[in-house]
Short mmCIF file of C-alpha atoms and ligand atoms in Angstrom, two decimals:
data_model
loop_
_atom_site.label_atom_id
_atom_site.label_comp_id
_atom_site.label_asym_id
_atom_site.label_seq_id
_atom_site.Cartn_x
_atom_site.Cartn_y
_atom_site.Cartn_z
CA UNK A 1 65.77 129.78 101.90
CA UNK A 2 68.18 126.91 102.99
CA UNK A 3 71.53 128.00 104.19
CA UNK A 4 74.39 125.60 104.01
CA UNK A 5 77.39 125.64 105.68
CA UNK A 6 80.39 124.18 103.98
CA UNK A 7 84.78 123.79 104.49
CA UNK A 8 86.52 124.90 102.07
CA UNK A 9 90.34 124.58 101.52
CA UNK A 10 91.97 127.91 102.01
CA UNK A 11 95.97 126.95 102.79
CA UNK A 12 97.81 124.26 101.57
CA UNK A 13 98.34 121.19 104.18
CA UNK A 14 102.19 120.85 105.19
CA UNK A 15 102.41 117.96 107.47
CA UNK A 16 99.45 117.42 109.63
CA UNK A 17 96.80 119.60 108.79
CA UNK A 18 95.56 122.29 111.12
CA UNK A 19 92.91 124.79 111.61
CA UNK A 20 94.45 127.44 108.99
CA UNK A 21 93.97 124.83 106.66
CA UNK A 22 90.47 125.21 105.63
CA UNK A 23 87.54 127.60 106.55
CA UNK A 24 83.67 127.06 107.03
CA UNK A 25 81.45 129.45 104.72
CA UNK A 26 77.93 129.79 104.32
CA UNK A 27 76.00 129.01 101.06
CA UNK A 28 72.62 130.20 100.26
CA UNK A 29 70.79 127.34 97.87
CA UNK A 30 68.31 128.25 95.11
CA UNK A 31 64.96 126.38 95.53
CA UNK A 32 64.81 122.62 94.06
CA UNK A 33 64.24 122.08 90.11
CA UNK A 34 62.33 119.11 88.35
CA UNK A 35 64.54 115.88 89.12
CA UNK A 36 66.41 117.51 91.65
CA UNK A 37 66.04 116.45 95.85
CA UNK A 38 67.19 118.81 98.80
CA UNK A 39 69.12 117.05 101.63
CA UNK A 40 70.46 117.05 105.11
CA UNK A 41 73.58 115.96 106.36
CA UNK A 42 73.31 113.90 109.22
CA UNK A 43 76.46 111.64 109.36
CA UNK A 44 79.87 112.42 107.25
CA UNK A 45 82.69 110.22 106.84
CA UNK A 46 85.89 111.39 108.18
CA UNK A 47 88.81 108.99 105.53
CA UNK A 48 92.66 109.33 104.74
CA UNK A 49 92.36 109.81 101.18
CA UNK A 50 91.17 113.33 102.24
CA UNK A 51 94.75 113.93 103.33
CA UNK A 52 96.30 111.87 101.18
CA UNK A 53 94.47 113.18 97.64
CA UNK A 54 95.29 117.19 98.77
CA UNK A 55 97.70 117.70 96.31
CA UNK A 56 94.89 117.63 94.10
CA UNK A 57 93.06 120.16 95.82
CA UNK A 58 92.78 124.00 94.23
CA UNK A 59 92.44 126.61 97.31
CA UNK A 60 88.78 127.71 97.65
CA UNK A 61 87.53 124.54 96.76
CA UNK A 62 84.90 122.60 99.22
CA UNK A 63 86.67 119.15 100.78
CA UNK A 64 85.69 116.25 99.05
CA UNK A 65 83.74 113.39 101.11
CA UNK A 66 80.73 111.14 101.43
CA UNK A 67 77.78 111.60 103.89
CA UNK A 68 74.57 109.94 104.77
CA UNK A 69 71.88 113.05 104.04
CA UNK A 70 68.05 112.52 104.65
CA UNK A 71 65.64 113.51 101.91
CA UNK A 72 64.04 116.69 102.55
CA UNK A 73 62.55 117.95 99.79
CA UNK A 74 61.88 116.24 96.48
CA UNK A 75 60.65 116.63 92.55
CA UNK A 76 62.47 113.50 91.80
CA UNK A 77 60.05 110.52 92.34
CA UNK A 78 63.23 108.12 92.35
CA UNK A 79 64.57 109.82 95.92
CA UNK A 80 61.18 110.61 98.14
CA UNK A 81 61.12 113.01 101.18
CA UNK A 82 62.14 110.94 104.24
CA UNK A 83 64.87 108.64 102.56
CA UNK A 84 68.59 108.88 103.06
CA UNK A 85 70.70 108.58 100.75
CA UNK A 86 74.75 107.88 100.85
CA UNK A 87 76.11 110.91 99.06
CA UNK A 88 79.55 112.31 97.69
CA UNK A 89 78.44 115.66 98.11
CA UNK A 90 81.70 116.89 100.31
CA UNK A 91 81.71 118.52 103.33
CA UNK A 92 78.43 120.53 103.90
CA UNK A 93 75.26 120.34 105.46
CA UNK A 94 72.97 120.76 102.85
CA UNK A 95 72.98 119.56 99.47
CA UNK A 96 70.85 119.85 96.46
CA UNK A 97 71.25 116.53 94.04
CA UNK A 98 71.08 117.57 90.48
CA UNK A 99 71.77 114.36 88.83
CA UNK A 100 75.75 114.82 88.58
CA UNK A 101 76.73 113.83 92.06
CA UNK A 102 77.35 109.88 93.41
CA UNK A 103 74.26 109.40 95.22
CA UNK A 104 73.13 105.71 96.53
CA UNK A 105 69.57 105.58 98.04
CA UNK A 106 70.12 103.28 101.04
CA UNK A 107 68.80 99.84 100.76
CA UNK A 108 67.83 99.10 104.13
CA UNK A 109 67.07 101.68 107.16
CA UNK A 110 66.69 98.81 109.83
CA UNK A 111 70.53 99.33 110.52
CA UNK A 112 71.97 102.51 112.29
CA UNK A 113 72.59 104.76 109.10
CA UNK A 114 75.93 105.49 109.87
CA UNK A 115 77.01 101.98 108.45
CA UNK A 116 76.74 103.37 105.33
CA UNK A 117 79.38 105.14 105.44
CA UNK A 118 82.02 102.35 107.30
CA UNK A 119 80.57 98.42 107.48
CA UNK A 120 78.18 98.78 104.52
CA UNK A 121 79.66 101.64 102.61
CA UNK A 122 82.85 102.32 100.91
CA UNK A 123 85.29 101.04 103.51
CA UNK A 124 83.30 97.77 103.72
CA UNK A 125 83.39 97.16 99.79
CA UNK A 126 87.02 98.34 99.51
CA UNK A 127 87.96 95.68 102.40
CA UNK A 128 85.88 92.99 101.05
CA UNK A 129 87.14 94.08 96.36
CA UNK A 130 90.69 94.07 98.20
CA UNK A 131 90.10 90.49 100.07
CA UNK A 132 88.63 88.66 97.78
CA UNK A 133 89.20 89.56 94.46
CA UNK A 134 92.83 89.94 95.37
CA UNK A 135 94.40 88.08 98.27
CA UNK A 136 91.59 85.04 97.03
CA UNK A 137 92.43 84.14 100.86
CA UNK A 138 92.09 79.77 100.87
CA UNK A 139 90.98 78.30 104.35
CA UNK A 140 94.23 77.58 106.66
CA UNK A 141 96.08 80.49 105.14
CA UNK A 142 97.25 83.39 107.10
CA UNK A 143 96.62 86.61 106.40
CA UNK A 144 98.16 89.81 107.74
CA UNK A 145 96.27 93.47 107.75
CA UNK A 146 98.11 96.92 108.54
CA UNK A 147 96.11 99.44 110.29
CA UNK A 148 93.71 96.75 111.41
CA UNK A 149 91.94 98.96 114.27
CA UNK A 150 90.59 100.82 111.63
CA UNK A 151 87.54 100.74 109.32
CA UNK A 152 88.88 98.81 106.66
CA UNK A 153 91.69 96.49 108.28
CA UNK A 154 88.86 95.50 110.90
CA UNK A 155 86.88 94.14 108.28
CA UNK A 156 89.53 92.88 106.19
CA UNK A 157 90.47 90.18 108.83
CA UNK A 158 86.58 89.60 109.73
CA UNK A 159 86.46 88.50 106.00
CA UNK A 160 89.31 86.24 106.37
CA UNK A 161 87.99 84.33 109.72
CA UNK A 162 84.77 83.84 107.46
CA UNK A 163 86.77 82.06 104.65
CA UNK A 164 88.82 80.10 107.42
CA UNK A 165 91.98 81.76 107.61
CA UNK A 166 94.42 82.63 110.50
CA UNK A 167 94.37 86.27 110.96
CA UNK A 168 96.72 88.54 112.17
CA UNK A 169 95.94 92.59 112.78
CA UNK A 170 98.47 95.56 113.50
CA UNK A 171 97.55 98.33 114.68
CA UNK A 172 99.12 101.34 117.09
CA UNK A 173 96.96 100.63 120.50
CA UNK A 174 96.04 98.03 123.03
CA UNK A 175 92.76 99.18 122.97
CA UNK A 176 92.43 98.41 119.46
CA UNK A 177 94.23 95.10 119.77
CA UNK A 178 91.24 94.09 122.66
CA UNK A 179 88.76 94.95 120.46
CA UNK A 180 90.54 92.78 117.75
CA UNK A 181 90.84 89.68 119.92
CA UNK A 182 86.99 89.89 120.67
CA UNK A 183 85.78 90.16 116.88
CA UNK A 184 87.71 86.76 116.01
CA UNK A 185 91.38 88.11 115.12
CA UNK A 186 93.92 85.34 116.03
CA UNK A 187 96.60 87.32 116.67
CA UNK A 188 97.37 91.04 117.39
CA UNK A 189 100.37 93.32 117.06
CA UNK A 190 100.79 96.76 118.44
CA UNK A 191 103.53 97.82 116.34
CA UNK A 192 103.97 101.15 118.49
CA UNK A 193 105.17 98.94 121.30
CA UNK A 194 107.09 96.27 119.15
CA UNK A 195 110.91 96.96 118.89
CA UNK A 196 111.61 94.22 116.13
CA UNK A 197 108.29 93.78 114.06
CA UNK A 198 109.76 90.92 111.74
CA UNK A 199 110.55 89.08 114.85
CA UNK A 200 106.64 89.42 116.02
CA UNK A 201 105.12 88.67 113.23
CA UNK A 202 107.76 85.29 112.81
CA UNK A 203 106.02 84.63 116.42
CA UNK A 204 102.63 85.51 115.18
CA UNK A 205 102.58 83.92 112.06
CA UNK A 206 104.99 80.83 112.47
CA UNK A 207 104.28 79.25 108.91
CA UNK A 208 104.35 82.75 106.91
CA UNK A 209 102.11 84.86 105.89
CA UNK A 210 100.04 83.89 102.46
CA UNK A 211 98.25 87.17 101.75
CA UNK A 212 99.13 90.46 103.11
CA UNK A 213 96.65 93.76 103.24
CA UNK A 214 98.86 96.76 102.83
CA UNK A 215 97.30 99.88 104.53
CA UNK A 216 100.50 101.36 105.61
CA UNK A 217 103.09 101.04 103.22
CA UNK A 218 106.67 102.22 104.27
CA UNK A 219 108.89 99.70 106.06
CA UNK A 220 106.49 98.02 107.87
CA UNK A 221 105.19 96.85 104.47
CA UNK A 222 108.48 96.00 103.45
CA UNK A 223 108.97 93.72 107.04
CA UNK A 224 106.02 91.97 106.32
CA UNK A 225 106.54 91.11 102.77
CA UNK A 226 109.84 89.78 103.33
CA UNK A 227 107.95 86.92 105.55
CA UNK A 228 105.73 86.12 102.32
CA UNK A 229 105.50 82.12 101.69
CA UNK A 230 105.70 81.47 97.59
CA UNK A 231 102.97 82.48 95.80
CA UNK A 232 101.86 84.78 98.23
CA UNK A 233 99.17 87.64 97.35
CA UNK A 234 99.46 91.15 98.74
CA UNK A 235 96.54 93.64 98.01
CA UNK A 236 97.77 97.37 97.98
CA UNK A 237 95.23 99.25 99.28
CA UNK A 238 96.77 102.19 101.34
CA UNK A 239 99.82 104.05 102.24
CA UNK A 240 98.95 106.07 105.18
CA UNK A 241 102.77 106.09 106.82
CA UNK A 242 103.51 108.48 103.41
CA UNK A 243 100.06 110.84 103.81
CA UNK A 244 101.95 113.84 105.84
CA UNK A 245 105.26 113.18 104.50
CA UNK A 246 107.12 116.63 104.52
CA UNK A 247 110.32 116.80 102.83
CA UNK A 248 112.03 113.33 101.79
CA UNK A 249 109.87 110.49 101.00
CA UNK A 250 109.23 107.74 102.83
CA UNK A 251 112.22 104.97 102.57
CA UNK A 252 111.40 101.43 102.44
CA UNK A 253 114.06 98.47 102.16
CA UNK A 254 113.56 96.98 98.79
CA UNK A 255 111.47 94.20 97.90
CA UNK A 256 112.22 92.65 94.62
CA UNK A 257 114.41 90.21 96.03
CA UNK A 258 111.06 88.49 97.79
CA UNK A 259 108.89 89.10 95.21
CA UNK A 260 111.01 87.22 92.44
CA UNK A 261 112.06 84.09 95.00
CA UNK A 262 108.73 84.03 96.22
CA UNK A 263 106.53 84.42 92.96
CA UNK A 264 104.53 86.94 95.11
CA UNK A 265 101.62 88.86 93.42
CA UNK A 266 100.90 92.38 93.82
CA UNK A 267 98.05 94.31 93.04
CA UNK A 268 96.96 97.93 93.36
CA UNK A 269 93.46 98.68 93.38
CA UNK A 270 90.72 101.68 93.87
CA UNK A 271 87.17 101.14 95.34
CA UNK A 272 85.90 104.13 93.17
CA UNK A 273 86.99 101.74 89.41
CA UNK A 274 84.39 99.35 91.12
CA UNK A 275 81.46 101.29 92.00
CA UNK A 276 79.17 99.09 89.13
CA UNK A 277 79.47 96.41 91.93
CA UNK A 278 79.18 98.14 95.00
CA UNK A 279 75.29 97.54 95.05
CA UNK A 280 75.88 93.51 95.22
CA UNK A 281 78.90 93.84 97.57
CA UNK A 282 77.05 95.95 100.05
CA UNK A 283 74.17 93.43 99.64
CA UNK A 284 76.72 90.47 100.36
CA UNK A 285 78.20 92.45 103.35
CA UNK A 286 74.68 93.14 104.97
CA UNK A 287 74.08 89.48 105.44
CA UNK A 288 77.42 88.92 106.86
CA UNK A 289 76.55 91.72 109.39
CA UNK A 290 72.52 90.74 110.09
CA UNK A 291 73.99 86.91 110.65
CA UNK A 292 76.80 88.76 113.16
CA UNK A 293 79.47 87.30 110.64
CA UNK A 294 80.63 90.89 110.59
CA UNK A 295 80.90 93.24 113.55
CA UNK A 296 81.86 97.08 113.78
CA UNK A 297 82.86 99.92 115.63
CA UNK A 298 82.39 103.56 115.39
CA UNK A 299 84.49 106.40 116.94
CA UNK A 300 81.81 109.77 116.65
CA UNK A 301 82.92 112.71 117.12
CA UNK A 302 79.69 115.17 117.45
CA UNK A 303 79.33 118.41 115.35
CA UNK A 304 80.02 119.83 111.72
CA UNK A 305 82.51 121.81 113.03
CA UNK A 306 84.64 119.06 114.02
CA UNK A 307 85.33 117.85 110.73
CA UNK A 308 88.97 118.62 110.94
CA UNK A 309 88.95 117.59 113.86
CA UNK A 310 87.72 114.20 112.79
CA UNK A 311 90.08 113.77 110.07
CA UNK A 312 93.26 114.77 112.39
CA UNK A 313 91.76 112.27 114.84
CA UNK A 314 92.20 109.24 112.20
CA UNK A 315 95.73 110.03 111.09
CA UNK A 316 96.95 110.56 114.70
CA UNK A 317 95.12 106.96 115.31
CA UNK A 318 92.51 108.05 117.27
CA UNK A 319 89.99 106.16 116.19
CA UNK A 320 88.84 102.68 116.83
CA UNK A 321 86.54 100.94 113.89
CA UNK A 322 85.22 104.04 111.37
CA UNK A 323 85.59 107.88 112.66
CA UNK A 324 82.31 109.28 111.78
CA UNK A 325 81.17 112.70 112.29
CA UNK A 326 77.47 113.24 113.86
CA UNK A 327 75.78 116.39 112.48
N1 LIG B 401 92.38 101.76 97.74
C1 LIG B 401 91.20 102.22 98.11
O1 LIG B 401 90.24 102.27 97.34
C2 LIG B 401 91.00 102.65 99.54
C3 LIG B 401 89.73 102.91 100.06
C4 LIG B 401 89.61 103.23 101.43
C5 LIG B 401 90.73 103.33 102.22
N2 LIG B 401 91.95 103.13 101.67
C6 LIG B 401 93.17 103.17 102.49
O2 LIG B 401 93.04 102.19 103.51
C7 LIG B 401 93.77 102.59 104.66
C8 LIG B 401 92.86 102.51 105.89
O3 LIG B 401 91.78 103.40 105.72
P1 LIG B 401 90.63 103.49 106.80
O4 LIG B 401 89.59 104.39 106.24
O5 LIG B 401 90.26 102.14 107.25
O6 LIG B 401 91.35 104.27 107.98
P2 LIG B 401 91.46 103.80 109.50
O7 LIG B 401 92.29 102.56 109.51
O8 LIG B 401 90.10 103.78 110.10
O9 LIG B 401 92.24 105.03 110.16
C9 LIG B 401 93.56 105.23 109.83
C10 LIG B 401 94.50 104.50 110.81
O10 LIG B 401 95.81 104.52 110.26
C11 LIG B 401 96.73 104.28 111.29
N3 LIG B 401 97.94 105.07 111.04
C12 LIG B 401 98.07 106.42 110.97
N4 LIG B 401 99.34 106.76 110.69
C13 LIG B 401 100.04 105.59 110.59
C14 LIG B 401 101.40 105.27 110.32
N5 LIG B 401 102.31 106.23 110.09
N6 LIG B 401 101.75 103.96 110.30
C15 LIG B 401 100.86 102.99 110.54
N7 LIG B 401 99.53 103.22 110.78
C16 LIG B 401 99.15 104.51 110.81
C17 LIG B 401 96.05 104.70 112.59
O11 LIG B 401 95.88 103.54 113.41
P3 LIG B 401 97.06 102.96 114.35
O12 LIG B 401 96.58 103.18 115.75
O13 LIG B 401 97.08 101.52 113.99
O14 LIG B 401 98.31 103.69 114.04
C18 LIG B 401 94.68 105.19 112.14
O15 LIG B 401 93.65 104.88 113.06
C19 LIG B 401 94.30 103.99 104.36
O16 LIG B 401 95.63 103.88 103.89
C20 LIG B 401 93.40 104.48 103.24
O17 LIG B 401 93.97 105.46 102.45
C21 LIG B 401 92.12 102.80 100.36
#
């Protein structure tokens, strides 16, 4: 008999989660059916929406999240032993597919695996739904992306050097800014170090900013969008400065004012409404990585265990590229 191990939610996050938070049970699994596949965990995503969507969460429930999971056992000719599949099946080892779960058989096992879950998997398509089918970036424009150290904001401005445009990237370390620099950004902010953002980015982006990739949300979205040229696009994609909020809400100086003078467009979106294109897109995103159009970065943090760990790591900014947890 398999034996999976699995975190559930047992307390409520306030603030920052902690240890107390959630608890790791065991889970014995009843032997495979006809169209059913056993597998095995062997890389798990580590993302903010696990913070931010916990108000949704009912105690005992398992934590929500995607993994890459190698075929084990199979009676469903579709998903053979040996394969791995990308897999919402939460946070636990082992899984047993019964046909209700979101399960994508990996296309191509030449790259390391645990792209599927950052470059190639669902923070590559949100990057590249929010780019282009919302900022439409043109060549010569300049685009700005918050948290830009991360999994999607590092691929967010690779996509705009490949359609021409000026990039800028914030994020909260030097370390990330290096990295940045050496995967094509033009130019970097470290807004942890920057007393008077507006004036940096005025610096960094001397004719405006066109299309703006809002990870953050808050004030520093607020800064930015006030520096919008007409017509500008801004893709909402994030809003990580609100995820541990405790008490009053983030505030944010209004931004009507630029919206109406500058005929900006703004535009909300979710990479789970478009999962009927997330075959092509990863497909599209592939060749931009096997021509070295698109490069990445993973920050692996070894051990089940560490899941927490993993997740406090990426909303302390600990990460560089995609936090990924190694099995
Ligand atoms: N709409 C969608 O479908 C969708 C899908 C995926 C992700 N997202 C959103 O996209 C954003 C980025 O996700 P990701 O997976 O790529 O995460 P990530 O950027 O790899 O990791 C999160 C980063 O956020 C930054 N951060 C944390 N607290 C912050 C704060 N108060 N102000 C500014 N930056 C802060 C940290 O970097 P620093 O060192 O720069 O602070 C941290 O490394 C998140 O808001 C996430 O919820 C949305």
């Amino acid at each position: 008999m398999v034996v999976a191990k699995k975190f559930i939610y047992v307390k409520p996050f306030v603030g920052m989660p902690t240890a107390d938070n959630v608890q790791i049970v065991e889970e014995n699994l009843p032997e495979i059916k006809e169209g059913e596949f056993l597998a095995e965990a062997v890389y798990l995503s580590v993302d903010p929406y696990m913070r931010a969507y916990s108000n949704s969460y009912t105690l005992g429930q398992q934590l929500e999240g995607g993994q890459v999971a190698k075929i084990i056992e199979s009676k469903n000719p579709q998903y053979p032993v040996g394969k791995h599949v990308m897999a919402y099946f939460g946070w636990r080892t082992h899984s047993i597919y019964d046909g209700t779960q979101r399960v994508f058989l990996i296309p191509d096992e030449t790259i390391p695996l645990s792209y599927y879950l950052g470059i190639v998997g669902m923070p590559g398509v949100t990057a590249y739904f929010g780019t282009f089918d919302i900022l439409k970036p043109q060549s010569g424009e300049t685009i700005v992306v918050t948290c830009a150290g991360g999994a999607v904001g590092s691929q967010v401005g690779q996509l705009g050097k490949i359609k021409g445009c000026n990039v800028v990237g914030i994020a909260g370390t030097d370390e990330k800014l290096d990295w940045l620099k050496k995967i094509g950004f033009d130019q970097v902010i470290n807004y942890k170090k920057t007393p008077n953002l507006g004036e940096a980015l005025k610096k960094a982006a001397p004719n405006g900013v066109d299309c703006y990739f809002d990870n953050v949300g808050g004030e520093m979205a607020s800064t930015i969008i006030a520096q919008m040229n007409p017509d500008g696009r801004i893709a909402v994609c994030g809003a990580i400065s609100a995820y541990n909020d405790i008490g009053e809400p983030v505030k944010a100086t209004p931004i009507q004012r630029y919206m109406i003078f500058g005929r900006l467009k703004m535009e909300g979106f979710h990479v789970s409404s478009l999962l009927h294109r997330w075959p092509d897109a990863i497909k599209e995103l592939l060749g931009y990585y096997k021509t070295g159009k698109l490069q990445t970065k993973e920050t692996v943090t070894e051990g089940f265990e560490n899941m927490l760990n993993g997740l406090i790591g990426i909303l302390n900014g600990d990460n560089i590229g995609k936090a990924i947890i190694k099995v």
